[in-house]
Tab-separated table of C-alpha atoms and ligand atoms in Angstrom:
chain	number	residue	atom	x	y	z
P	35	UNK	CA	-0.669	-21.496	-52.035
P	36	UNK	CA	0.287	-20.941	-48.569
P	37	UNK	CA	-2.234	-18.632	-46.572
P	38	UNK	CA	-0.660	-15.616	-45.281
P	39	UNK	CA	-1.416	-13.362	-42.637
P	40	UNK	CA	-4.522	-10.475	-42.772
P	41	UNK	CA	-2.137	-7.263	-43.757
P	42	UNK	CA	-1.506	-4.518	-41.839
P	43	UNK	CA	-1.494	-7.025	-39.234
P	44	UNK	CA	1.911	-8.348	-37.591
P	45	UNK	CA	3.644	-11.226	-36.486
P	46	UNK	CA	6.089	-10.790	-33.421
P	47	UNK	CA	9.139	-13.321	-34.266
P	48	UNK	CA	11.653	-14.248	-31.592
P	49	UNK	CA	13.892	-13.343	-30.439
P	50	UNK	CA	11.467	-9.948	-30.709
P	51	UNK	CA	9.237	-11.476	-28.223
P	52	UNK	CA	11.621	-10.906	-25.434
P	53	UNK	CA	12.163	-7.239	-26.198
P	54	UNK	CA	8.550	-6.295	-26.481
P	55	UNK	CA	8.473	-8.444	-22.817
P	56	UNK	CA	10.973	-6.133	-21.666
P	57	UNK	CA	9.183	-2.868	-22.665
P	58	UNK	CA	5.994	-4.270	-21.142
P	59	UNK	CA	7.730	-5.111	-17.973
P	60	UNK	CA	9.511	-1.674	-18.131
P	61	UNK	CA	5.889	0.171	-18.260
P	62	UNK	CA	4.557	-2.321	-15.813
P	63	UNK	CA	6.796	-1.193	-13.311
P	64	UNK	CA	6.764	2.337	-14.083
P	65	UNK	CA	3.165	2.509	-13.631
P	66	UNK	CA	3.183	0.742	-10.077
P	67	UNK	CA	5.933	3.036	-9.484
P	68	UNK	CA	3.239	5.616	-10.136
P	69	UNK	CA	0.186	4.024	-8.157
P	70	UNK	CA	-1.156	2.454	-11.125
P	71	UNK	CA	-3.267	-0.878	-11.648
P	72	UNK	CA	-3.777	-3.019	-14.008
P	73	UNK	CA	-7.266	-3.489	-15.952
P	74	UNK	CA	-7.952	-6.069	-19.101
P	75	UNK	CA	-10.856	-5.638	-21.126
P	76	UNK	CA	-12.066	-7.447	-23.967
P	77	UNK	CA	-11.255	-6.792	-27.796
P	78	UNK	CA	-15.257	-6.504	-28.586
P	79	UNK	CA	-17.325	-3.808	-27.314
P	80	UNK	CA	-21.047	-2.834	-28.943
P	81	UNK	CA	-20.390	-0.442	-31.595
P	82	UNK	CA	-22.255	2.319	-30.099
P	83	UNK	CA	-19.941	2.864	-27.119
P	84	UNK	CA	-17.207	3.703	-29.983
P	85	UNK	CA	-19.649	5.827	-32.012
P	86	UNK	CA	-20.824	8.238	-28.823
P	87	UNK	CA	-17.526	8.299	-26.977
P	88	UNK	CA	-14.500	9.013	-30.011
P	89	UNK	CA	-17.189	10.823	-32.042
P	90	UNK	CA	-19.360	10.049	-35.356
P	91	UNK	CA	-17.288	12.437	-37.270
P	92	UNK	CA	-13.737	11.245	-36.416
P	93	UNK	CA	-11.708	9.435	-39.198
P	94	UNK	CA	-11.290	6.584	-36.820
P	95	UNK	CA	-15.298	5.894	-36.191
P	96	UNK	CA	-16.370	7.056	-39.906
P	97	UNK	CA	-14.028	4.796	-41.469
P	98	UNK	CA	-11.598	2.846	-39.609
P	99	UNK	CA	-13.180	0.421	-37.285
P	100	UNK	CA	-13.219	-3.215	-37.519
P	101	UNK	CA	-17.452	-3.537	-37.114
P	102	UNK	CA	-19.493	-6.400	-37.400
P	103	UNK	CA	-22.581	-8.459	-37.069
P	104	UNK	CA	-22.313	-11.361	-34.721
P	105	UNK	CA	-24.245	-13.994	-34.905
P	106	UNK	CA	-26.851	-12.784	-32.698
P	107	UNK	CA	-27.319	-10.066	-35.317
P	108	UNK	CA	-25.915	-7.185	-32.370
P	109	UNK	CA	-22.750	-4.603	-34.170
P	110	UNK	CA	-19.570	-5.289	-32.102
P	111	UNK	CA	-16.663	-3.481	-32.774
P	112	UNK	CA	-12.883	-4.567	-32.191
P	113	UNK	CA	-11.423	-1.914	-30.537
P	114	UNK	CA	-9.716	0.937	-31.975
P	115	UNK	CA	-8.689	2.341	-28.822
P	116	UNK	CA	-8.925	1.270	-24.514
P	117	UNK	CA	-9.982	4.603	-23.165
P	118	UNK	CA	-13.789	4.494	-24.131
P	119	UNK	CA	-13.487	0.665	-23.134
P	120	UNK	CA	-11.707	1.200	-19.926
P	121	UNK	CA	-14.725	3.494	-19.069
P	122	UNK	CA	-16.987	1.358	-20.272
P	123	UNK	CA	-15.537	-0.997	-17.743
P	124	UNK	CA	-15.779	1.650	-14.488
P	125	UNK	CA	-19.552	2.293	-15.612
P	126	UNK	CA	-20.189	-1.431	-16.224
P	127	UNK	CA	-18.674	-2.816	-12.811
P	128	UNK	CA	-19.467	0.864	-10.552
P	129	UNK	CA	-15.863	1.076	-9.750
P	130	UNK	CA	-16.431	4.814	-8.614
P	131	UNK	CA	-18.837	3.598	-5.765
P	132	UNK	CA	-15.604	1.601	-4.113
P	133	UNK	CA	-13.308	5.174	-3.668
P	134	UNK	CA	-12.705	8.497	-5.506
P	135	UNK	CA	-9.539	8.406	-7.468
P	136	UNK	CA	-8.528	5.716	-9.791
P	137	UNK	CA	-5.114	4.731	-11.332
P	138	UNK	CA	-5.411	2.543	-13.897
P	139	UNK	CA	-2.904	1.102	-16.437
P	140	UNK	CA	-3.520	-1.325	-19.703
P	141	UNK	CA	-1.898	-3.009	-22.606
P	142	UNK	CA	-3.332	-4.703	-25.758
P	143	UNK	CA	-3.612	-4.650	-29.402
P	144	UNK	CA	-6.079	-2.255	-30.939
P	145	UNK	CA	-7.345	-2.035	-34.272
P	146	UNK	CA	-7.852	0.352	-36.794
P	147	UNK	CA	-8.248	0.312	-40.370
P	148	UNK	CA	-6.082	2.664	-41.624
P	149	UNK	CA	-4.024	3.044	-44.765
P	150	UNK	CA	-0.426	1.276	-44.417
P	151	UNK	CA	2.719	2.806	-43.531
P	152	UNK	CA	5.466	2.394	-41.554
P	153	UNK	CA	4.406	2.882	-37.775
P	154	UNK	CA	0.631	2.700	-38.812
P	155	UNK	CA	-0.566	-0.789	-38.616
P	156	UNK	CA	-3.684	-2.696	-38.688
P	157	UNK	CA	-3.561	-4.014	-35.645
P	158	UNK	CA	-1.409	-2.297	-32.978
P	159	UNK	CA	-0.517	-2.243	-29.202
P	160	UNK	CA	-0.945	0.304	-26.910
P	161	UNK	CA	0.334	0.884	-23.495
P	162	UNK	CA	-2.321	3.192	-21.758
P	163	UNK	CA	-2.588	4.745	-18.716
P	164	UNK	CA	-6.147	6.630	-17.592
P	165	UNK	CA	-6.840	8.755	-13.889
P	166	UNK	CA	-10.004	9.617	-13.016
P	167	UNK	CA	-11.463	11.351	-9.953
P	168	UNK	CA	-9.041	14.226	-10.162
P	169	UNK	CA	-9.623	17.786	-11.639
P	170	UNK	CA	-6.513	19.946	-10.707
P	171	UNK	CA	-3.857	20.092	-13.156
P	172	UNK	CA	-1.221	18.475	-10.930
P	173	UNK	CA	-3.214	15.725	-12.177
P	174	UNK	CA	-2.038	15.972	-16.391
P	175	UNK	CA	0.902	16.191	-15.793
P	176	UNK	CA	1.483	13.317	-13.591
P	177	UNK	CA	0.326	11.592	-16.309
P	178	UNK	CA	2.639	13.406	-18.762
P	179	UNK	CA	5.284	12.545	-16.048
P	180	UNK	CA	4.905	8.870	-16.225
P	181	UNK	CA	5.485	8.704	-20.018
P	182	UNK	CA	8.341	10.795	-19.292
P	183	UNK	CA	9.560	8.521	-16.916
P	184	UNK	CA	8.936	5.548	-19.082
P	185	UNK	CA	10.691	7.364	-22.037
P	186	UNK	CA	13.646	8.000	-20.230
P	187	UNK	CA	13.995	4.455	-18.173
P	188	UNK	CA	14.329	2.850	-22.357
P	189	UNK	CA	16.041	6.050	-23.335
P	190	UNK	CA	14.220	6.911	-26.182
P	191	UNK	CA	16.153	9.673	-28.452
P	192	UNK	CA	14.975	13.041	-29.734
P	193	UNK	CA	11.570	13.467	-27.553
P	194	UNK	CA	9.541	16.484	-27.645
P	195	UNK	CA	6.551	17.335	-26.135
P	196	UNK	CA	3.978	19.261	-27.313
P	197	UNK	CA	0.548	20.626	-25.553
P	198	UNK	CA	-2.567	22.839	-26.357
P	199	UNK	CA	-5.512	23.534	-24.415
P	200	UNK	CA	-8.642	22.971	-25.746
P	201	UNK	CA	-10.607	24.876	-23.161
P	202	UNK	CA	-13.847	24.334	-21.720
P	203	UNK	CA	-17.157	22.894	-23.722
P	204	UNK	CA	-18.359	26.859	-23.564
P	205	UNK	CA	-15.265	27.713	-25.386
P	206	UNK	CA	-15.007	24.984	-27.331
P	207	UNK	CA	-18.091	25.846	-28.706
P	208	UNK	CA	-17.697	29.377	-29.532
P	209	UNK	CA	-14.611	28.333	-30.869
P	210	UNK	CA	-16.504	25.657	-32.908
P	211	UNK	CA	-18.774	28.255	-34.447
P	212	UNK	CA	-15.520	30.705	-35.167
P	213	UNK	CA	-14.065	27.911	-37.280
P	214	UNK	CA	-17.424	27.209	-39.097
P	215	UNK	CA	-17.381	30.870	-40.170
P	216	UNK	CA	-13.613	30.511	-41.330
P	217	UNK	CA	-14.555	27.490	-43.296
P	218	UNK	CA	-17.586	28.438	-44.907
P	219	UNK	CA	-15.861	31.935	-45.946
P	220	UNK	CA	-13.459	29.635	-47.877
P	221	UNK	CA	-16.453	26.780	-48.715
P	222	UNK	CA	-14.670	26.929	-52.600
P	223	UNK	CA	-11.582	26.192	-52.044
P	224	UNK	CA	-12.564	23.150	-49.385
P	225	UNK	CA	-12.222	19.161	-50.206
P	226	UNK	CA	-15.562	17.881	-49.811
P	227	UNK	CA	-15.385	16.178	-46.374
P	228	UNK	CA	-13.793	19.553	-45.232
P	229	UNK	CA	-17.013	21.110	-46.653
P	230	UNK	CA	-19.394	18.411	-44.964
P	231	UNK	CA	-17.454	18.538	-41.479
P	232	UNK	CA	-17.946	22.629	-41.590
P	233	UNK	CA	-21.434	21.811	-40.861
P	234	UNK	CA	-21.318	18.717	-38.552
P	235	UNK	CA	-17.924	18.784	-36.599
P	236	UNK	CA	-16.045	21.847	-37.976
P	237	UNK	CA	-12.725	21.126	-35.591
P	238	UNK	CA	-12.478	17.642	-36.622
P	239	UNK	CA	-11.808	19.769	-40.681
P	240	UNK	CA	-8.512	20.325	-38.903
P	241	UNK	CA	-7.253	17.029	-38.927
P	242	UNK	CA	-7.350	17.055	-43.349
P	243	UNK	CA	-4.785	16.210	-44.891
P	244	UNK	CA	-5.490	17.345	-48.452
P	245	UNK	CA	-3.399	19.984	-49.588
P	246	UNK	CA	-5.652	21.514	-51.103
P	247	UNK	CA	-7.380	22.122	-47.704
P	248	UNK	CA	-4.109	23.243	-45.563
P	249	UNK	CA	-3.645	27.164	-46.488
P	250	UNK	CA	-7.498	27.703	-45.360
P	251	UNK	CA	-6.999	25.871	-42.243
P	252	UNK	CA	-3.173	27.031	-41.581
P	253	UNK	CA	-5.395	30.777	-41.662
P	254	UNK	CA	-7.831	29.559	-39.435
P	255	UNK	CA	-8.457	30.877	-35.601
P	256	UNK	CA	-6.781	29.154	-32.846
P	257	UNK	CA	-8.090	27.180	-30.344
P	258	UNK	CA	-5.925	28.749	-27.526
P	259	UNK	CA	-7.301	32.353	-27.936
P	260	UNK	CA	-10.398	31.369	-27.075
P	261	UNK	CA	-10.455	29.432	-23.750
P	262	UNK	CA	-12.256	30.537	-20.758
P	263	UNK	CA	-10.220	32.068	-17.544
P	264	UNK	CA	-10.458	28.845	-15.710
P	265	UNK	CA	-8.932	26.900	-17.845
P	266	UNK	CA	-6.329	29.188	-18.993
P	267	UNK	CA	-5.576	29.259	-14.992
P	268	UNK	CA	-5.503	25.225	-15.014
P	269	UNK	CA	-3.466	25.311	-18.182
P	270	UNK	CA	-0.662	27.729	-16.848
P	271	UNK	CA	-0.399	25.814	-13.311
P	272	UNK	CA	-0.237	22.472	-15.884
P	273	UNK	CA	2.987	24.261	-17.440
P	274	UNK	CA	4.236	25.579	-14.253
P	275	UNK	CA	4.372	21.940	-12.788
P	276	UNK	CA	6.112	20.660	-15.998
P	277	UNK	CA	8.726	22.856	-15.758
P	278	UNK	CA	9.152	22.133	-11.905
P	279	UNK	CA	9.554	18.690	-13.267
P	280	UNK	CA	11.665	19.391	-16.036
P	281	UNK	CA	10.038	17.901	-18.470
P	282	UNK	CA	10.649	20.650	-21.644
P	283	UNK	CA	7.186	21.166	-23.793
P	284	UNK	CA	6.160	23.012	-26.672
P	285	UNK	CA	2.566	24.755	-26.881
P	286	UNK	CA	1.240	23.747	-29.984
P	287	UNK	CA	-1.976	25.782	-30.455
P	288	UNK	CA	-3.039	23.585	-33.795
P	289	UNK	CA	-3.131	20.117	-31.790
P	290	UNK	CA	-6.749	19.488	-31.728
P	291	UNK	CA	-6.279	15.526	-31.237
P	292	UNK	CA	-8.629	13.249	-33.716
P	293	UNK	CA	-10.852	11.989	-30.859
P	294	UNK	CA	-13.932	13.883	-30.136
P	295	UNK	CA	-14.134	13.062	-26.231
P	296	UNK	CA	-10.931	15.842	-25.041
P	297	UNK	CA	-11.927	18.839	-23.439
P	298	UNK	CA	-8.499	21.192	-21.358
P	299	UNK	CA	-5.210	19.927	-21.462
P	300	UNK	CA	-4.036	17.971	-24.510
P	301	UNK	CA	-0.421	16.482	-25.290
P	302	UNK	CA	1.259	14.680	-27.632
P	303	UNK	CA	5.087	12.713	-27.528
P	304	UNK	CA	6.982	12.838	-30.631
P	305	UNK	CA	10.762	12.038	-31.771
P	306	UNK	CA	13.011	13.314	-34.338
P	307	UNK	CA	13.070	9.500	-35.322
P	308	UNK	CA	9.872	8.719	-35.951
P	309	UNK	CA	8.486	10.670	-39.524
P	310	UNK	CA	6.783	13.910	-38.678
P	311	UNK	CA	3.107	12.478	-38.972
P	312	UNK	CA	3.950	9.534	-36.879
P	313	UNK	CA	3.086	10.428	-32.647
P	314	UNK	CA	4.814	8.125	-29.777
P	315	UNK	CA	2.076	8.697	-27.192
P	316	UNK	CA	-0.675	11.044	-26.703
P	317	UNK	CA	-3.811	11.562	-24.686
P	318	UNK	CA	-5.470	14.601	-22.682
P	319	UNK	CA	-8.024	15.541	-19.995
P	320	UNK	CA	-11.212	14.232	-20.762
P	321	UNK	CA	-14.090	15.491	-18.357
P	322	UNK	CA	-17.106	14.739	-19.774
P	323	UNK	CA	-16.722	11.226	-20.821
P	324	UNK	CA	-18.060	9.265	-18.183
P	325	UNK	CA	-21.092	11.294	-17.713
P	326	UNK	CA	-21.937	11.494	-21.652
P	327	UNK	CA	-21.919	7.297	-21.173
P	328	UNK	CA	-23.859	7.385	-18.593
P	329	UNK	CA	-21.902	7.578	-15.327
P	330	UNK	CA	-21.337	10.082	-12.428
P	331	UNK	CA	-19.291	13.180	-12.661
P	332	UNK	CA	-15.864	12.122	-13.414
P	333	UNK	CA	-12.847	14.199	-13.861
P	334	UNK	CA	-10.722	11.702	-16.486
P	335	UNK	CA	-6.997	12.410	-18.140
P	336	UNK	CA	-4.934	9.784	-19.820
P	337	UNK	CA	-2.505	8.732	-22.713
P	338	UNK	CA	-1.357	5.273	-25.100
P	339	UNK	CA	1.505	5.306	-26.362
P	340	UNK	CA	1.941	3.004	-29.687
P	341	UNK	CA	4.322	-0.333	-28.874
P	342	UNK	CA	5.373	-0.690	-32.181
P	343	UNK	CA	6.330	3.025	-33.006
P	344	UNK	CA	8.404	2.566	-29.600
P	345	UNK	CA	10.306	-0.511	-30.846
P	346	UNK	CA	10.771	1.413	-34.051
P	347	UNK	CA	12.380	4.292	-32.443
P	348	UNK	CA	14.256	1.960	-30.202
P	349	UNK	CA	15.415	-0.300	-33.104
P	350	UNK	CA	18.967	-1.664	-32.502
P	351	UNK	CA	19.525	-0.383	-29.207
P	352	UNK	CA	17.230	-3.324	-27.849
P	353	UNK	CA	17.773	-5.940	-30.441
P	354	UNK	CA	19.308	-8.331	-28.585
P	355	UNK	CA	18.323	-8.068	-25.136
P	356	UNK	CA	19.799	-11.441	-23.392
P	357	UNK	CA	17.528	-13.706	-22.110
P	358	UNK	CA	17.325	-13.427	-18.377
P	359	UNK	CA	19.226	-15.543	-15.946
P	360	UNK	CA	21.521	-18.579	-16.288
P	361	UNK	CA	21.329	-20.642	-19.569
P	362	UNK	CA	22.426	-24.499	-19.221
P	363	UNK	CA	22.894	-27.426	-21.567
P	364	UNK	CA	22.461	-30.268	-20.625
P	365	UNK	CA	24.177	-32.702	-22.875
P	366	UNK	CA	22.671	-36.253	-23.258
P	367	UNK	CA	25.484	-38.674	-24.432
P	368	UNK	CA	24.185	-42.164	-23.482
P	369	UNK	CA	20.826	-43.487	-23.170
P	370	UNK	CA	21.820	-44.590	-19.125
P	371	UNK	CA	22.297	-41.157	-18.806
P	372	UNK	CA	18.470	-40.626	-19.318
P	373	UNK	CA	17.158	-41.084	-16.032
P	374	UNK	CA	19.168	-39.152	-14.280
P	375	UNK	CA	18.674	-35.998	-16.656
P	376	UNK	CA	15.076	-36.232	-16.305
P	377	UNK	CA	15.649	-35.621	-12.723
P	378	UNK	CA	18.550	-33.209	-13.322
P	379	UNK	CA	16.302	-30.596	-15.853
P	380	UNK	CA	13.270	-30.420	-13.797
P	381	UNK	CA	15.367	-29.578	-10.353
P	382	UNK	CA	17.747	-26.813	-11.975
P	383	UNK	CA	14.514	-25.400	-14.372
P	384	UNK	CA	12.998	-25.264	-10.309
P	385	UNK	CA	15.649	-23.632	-9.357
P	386	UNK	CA	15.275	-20.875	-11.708
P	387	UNK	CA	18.099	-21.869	-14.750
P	388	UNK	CA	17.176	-21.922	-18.222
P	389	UNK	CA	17.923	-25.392	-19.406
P	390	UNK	CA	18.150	-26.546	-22.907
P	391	UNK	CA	18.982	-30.099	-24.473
P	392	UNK	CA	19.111	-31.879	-27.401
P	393	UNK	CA	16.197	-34.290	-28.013
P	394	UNK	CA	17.378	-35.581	-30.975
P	395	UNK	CA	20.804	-36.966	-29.099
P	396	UNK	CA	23.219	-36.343	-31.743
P	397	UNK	CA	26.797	-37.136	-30.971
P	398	UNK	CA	29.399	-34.808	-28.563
P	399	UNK	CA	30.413	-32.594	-31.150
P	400	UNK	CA	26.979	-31.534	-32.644
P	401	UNK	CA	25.723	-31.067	-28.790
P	402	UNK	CA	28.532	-28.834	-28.241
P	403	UNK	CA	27.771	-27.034	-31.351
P	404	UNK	CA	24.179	-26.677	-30.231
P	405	UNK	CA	25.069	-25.518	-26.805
P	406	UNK	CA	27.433	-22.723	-28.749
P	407	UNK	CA	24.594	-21.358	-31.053
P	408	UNK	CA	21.682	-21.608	-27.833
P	409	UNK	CA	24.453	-19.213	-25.929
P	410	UNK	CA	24.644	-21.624	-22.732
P	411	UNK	CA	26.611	-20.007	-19.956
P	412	UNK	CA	27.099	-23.630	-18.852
P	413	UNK	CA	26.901	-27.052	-20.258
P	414	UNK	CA	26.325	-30.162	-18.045
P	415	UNK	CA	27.957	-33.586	-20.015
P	416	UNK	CA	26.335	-36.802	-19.256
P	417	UNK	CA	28.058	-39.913	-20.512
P	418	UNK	CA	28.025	-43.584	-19.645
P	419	UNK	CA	31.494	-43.500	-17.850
P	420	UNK	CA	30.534	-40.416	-15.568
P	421	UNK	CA	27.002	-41.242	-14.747
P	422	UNK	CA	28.532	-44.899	-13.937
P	423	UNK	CA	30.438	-42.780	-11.831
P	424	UNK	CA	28.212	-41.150	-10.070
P	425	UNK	CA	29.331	-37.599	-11.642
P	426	UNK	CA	28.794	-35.624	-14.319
P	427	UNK	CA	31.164	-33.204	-16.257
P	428	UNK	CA	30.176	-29.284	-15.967
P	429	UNK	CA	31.824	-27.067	-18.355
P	430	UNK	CA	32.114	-23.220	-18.004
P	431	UNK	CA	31.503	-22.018	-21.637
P	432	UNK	CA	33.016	-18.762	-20.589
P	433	UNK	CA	36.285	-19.620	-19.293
P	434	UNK	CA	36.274	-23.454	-21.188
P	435	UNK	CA	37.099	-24.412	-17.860
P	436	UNK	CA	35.249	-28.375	-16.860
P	437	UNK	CA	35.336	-29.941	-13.658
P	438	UNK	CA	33.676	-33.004	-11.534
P	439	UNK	CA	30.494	-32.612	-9.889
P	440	UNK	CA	28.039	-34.895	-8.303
P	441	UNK	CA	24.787	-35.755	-10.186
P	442	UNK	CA	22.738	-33.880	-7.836
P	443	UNK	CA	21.575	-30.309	-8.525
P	444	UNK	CA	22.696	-28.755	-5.507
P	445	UNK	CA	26.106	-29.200	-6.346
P	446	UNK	CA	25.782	-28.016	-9.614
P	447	UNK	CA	24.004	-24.890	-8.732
P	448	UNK	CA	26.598	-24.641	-5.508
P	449	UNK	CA	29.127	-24.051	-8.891
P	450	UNK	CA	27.160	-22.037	-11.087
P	451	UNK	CA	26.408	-19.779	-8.190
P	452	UNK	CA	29.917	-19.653	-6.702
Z	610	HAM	P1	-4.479	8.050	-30.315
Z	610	HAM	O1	-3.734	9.320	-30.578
Z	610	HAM	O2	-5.523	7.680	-31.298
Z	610	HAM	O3	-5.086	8.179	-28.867
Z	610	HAM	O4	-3.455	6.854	-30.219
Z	610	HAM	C1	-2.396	6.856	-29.276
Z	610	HAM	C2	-1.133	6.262	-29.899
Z	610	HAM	O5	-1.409	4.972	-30.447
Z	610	HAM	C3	-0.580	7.036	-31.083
Z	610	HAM	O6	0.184	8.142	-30.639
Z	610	HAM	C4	0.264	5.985	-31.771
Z	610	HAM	O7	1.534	5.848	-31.151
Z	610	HAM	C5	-0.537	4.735	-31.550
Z	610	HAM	N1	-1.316	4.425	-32.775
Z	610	HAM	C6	-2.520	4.915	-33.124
Z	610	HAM	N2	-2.924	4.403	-34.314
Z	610	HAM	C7	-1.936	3.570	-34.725
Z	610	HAM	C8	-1.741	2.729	-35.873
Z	610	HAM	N3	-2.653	2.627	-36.839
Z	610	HAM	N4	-0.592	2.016	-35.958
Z	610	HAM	C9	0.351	2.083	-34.987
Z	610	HAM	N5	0.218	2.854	-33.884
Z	610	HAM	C10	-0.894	3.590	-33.749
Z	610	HAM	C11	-5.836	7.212	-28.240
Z	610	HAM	O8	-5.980	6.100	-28.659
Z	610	HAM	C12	-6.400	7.654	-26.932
Z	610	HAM	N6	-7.194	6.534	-26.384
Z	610	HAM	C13	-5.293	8.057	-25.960
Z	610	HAM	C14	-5.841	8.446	-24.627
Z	610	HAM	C15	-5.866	7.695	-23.508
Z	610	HAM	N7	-6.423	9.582	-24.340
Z	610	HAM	C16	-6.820	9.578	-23.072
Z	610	HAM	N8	-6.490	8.430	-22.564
C-alpha cells in the first residue's frame, strides 16, 4: 500500500503554491511597510520554554504539543506557536542590548495536536508579527493596524474585530480568585477538568467547551469589571486610536485568549466566513513574558494570523492568480535547432521571461498544444529551415499574429517588450 501523509497535516499542490507566495509576499511587504523585520527560528525548542511561557494548564501545553525525546535523551518540542520562540530568540542572542524597540515579523508552520476540522490542522502556518520595547497603547493598535492593513490589501470579507482587556497581574488576580469562588459555588454541575482548573488556573475553565459547563461560566464575573485604573486608561486611549484609524471593534468582555502569557489589551480577527469557533488572527499585549524567561523588562504585544484559515476565507477569489511576468515557449522542431535554443532559454530566463519547452520533442502540433495548456503569452518556433536561416518564427498567442526575428534574444525581447 502506498504510504500516505501524517493527518492533519497538508500538502500544498500547485498551482496553490503561487497563491500562498502571493499572501506571503503581500504580508512581507505590509510589514516593511510597517518597520518590521524578519526573524526565522527553528521548529524545535526545549519543552520547558513552551511549558513556562503558554502555561501548564492551557489545552495547547496539556495536550497538544508535538514533544519528544531526542536522542540525547533532552524533551524538544515542535512548536505550537513563534511568540515564546521569537523571545526565546531576543533572550538567547541579547537583541535588547543593540536598541530599545523591536519590530519583528515571522512565518512558518506550527504544530499542534488538535482534533480535526476544517481550519484546524495539524500542522499550520502562521504569519506573526511581535513589538517589544513599547508600553503605550499607540503601540496595540499599530499592531491591530497592520492586520488591518493586511486584511484589506487581500480584501478579506466580513471582518470583525473584537477586544477585551485583561488588566493588570493585580487584577488579574483578584479576578482569578472571583472566578474560583463562581466555580466552586457551582463545583456540581462542573466537567471534571472545569473542576480541576478551579483550583490550578480558574480563567483557563473559560475556554470549556462542554455544554454542560457553559450556563455556569456564561454567569460568571467578567474580566473587564475588574481592571485597575491604569489599564482601563491604556485600554480607552487603545479604543480611541482605533477609531481615529477606523478600524470598527467590538469589546468582547469573555475573550480571555487560551495562552497563559497575555496581560492588557487582547484582540481577536474573525469573519462571517469562517465558522464561529474558527479565529483569523489574534494576539495581545504581553508584558511579563520576557522577564518570566529570564530577560530584562520588556513591554511585548503581537498577533499570528492562521495561513490556511486566510486561504479558506479567500477561496476562489485567489485561485488562479497568474504566474508573474512573460511566459514563452520555446518550440524545438529539429535537432539543428538544439544549439541554438540552449543559448536562446538561458538568455531570455536571464532576462527575466518564464520559458517553457518540450523535452520530449514531439511534433508541431503537440508543441503547440503544449504551449496552449502551459498559457504561453509567446511561443518561439525553431525549425531546420529558419535556424538555416538564421531566424526563428515568434508567434503572439494573443493576437495569433507570427513574424521573423533574428536568433538572438535581444531581438526577441525588443518584440515581446514593444
Ligand atoms: P493563537 O490564537 O493560538 O495565538 O493562534 C493564532 C492563530 O493561528 C489563530 O487565530 C488561527 O488562525 C491559527 N491557528 C491556531 N491553531 C490552529 C490550527 N490548529 N489550525 C489552523 N490554524 C490555527 C498564538 O499563537 C499567539 N502566538 C499569537 C500572538 C502573537 N500573541 C502575541 N503575539
Amino acid at each position: 500500500m502506498a504510504i500516505q501523509g501524517v493527518k492533519g497535516m497538508q500538502d500544498i499542490l500547485p498551482p496553490e503554491g503561487r497563491v500562498w507566495r502571493a499572501v506571503e509576499q503581500a504580508a512581507a511587504e505590509i510589514f516593511e511597510a510597517f518597520g518590521y523585520d524578519e526573524i526565522r527560528t527553528p521548529i524545535l525548542e526545549h519543552t520547558d520554554l513552551f511549558a513556562r511561557s503558554i502555561g501548564g494548564e492551557t489545552d495547547i501545553v496539556s495536550k497538544e504539543m508535538y514533544t519528544f525525546e531526542d536522542k540525547g535523551g533532552r524533551s524538544v518540542t515542535m512548536r505550537p506557536e513563534g511568540t515564546a520562540a521569537v523571545v526565546r530568540s531576543f533572550l538567547d542572542h541579547k537583541l535588547y542590548g543593540r536598541q530599545n524597540v523591536h519590530r519583528l515579523f515571522y512565518m512558518g508552520p506550527m504544530f499542534r495536536y488538535e482534533r480535526m476540522q476544517k481550519g484546524r490542522l495539524r500542522q499550520f502556518h502562521q504569519i506573526g508579527g511581535e513589538l517589544y520595547g513599547l508600553a503605550s497603547p499607540l503601540a496595540d493598535a499599530e499592531i491591530v493596524a497592520l492586520q488591518h492593513a493586511f486584511f484589506k490589501r487581500l480584501g478579506v470579507p466580513g471582518l470583525a474585530l473584537e477586544i477585551n482587556n485583561l488588566g493588570s497581574v493585580e487584577s488579574r488576580g483578584r479576578y482569578a480568585a472571583a472566578l474560583q469562588a463562581h466555580l466552586r459555588a457551582h463545583a456540581d454541575v462542573l466537567c471534571a477538568d472545569c473542576v480541576r482548573r478551579t483550583d490550578t488556573n480558574p480563567l483557563r475553565a473559560l475556554d470549556c467547551k462542554v455544554p454542560a459547563c457553559q450556563p455556569v461560566l456564561g454567569g460568571a464575573p467578567s474580566i473587564i469589571d475588574f481592571a485597575d485604573a491604569e489599564s482601563e486608561r491604556h485600554f480607552a486611549t487603545f479604543r480611541e486610536r482605533l477609531d481615529a484609524l477606523g478600524i470598527a471593534h467590538e469589546v468582547n468582555a469573555q475573550m480571555v485568549r487560551g495562552l497563559d502569557y497575555y496581560t492588557g489589551v487582547v484582540f481577536e480577527f474573525t469573519s462571517t466566513g469562517l465558522g464561529a469557533k474558527n479565529t483569523l488572527s489574534a494576539g495581545g499585549r504581553y508584558d511579563n513574558l520576557v522577564t518570566e524567561l529570564g530577560g530584562p523588562a520588556t513591554p511585548a504585544v503581537g498577533f499570528a494570523c492562521g495561513v490556511e484559515r486566510l486561504l479558506l476565507l479567500l477561496g476562489e477569489m485567489v485561485h488562479d492568480i497568474p504566474p508573474r511576468g512573460t511566459r514563452l515557449f520555446l518550440a524545438v522542431l529539429s535537432p539543428a535547432a538544439e544549439k541554438v535554443a540552449a543559448r536562446l532559454s538561458g538568455a531570455l530566463r536571464e532576462a527575466g521571461i518564464r520559458v517553457e519547452e518540450d523535452l520530449g520533442r514531439a511534433g508541431l502540433k503537440s508543441q503547440m498544444k503544449a504551449a496552449n495548456r502551459v498559457g504561453a503569452d509567446w511561443v518561439v518556433l525553431l525549425g531546420e529551415d529558419e535556424v538555416a536561416r538564421g531566424e526563428a518564427g515568434l508567434k503572439n498567442m494573443t493576437t495569433g499574429e507570427q513574424v521573423a526575428v533574428g536568433l538572438e534574444a535581444e531581438a526577441m525581447l525588443a518584440r515581446i517588450r514593444s
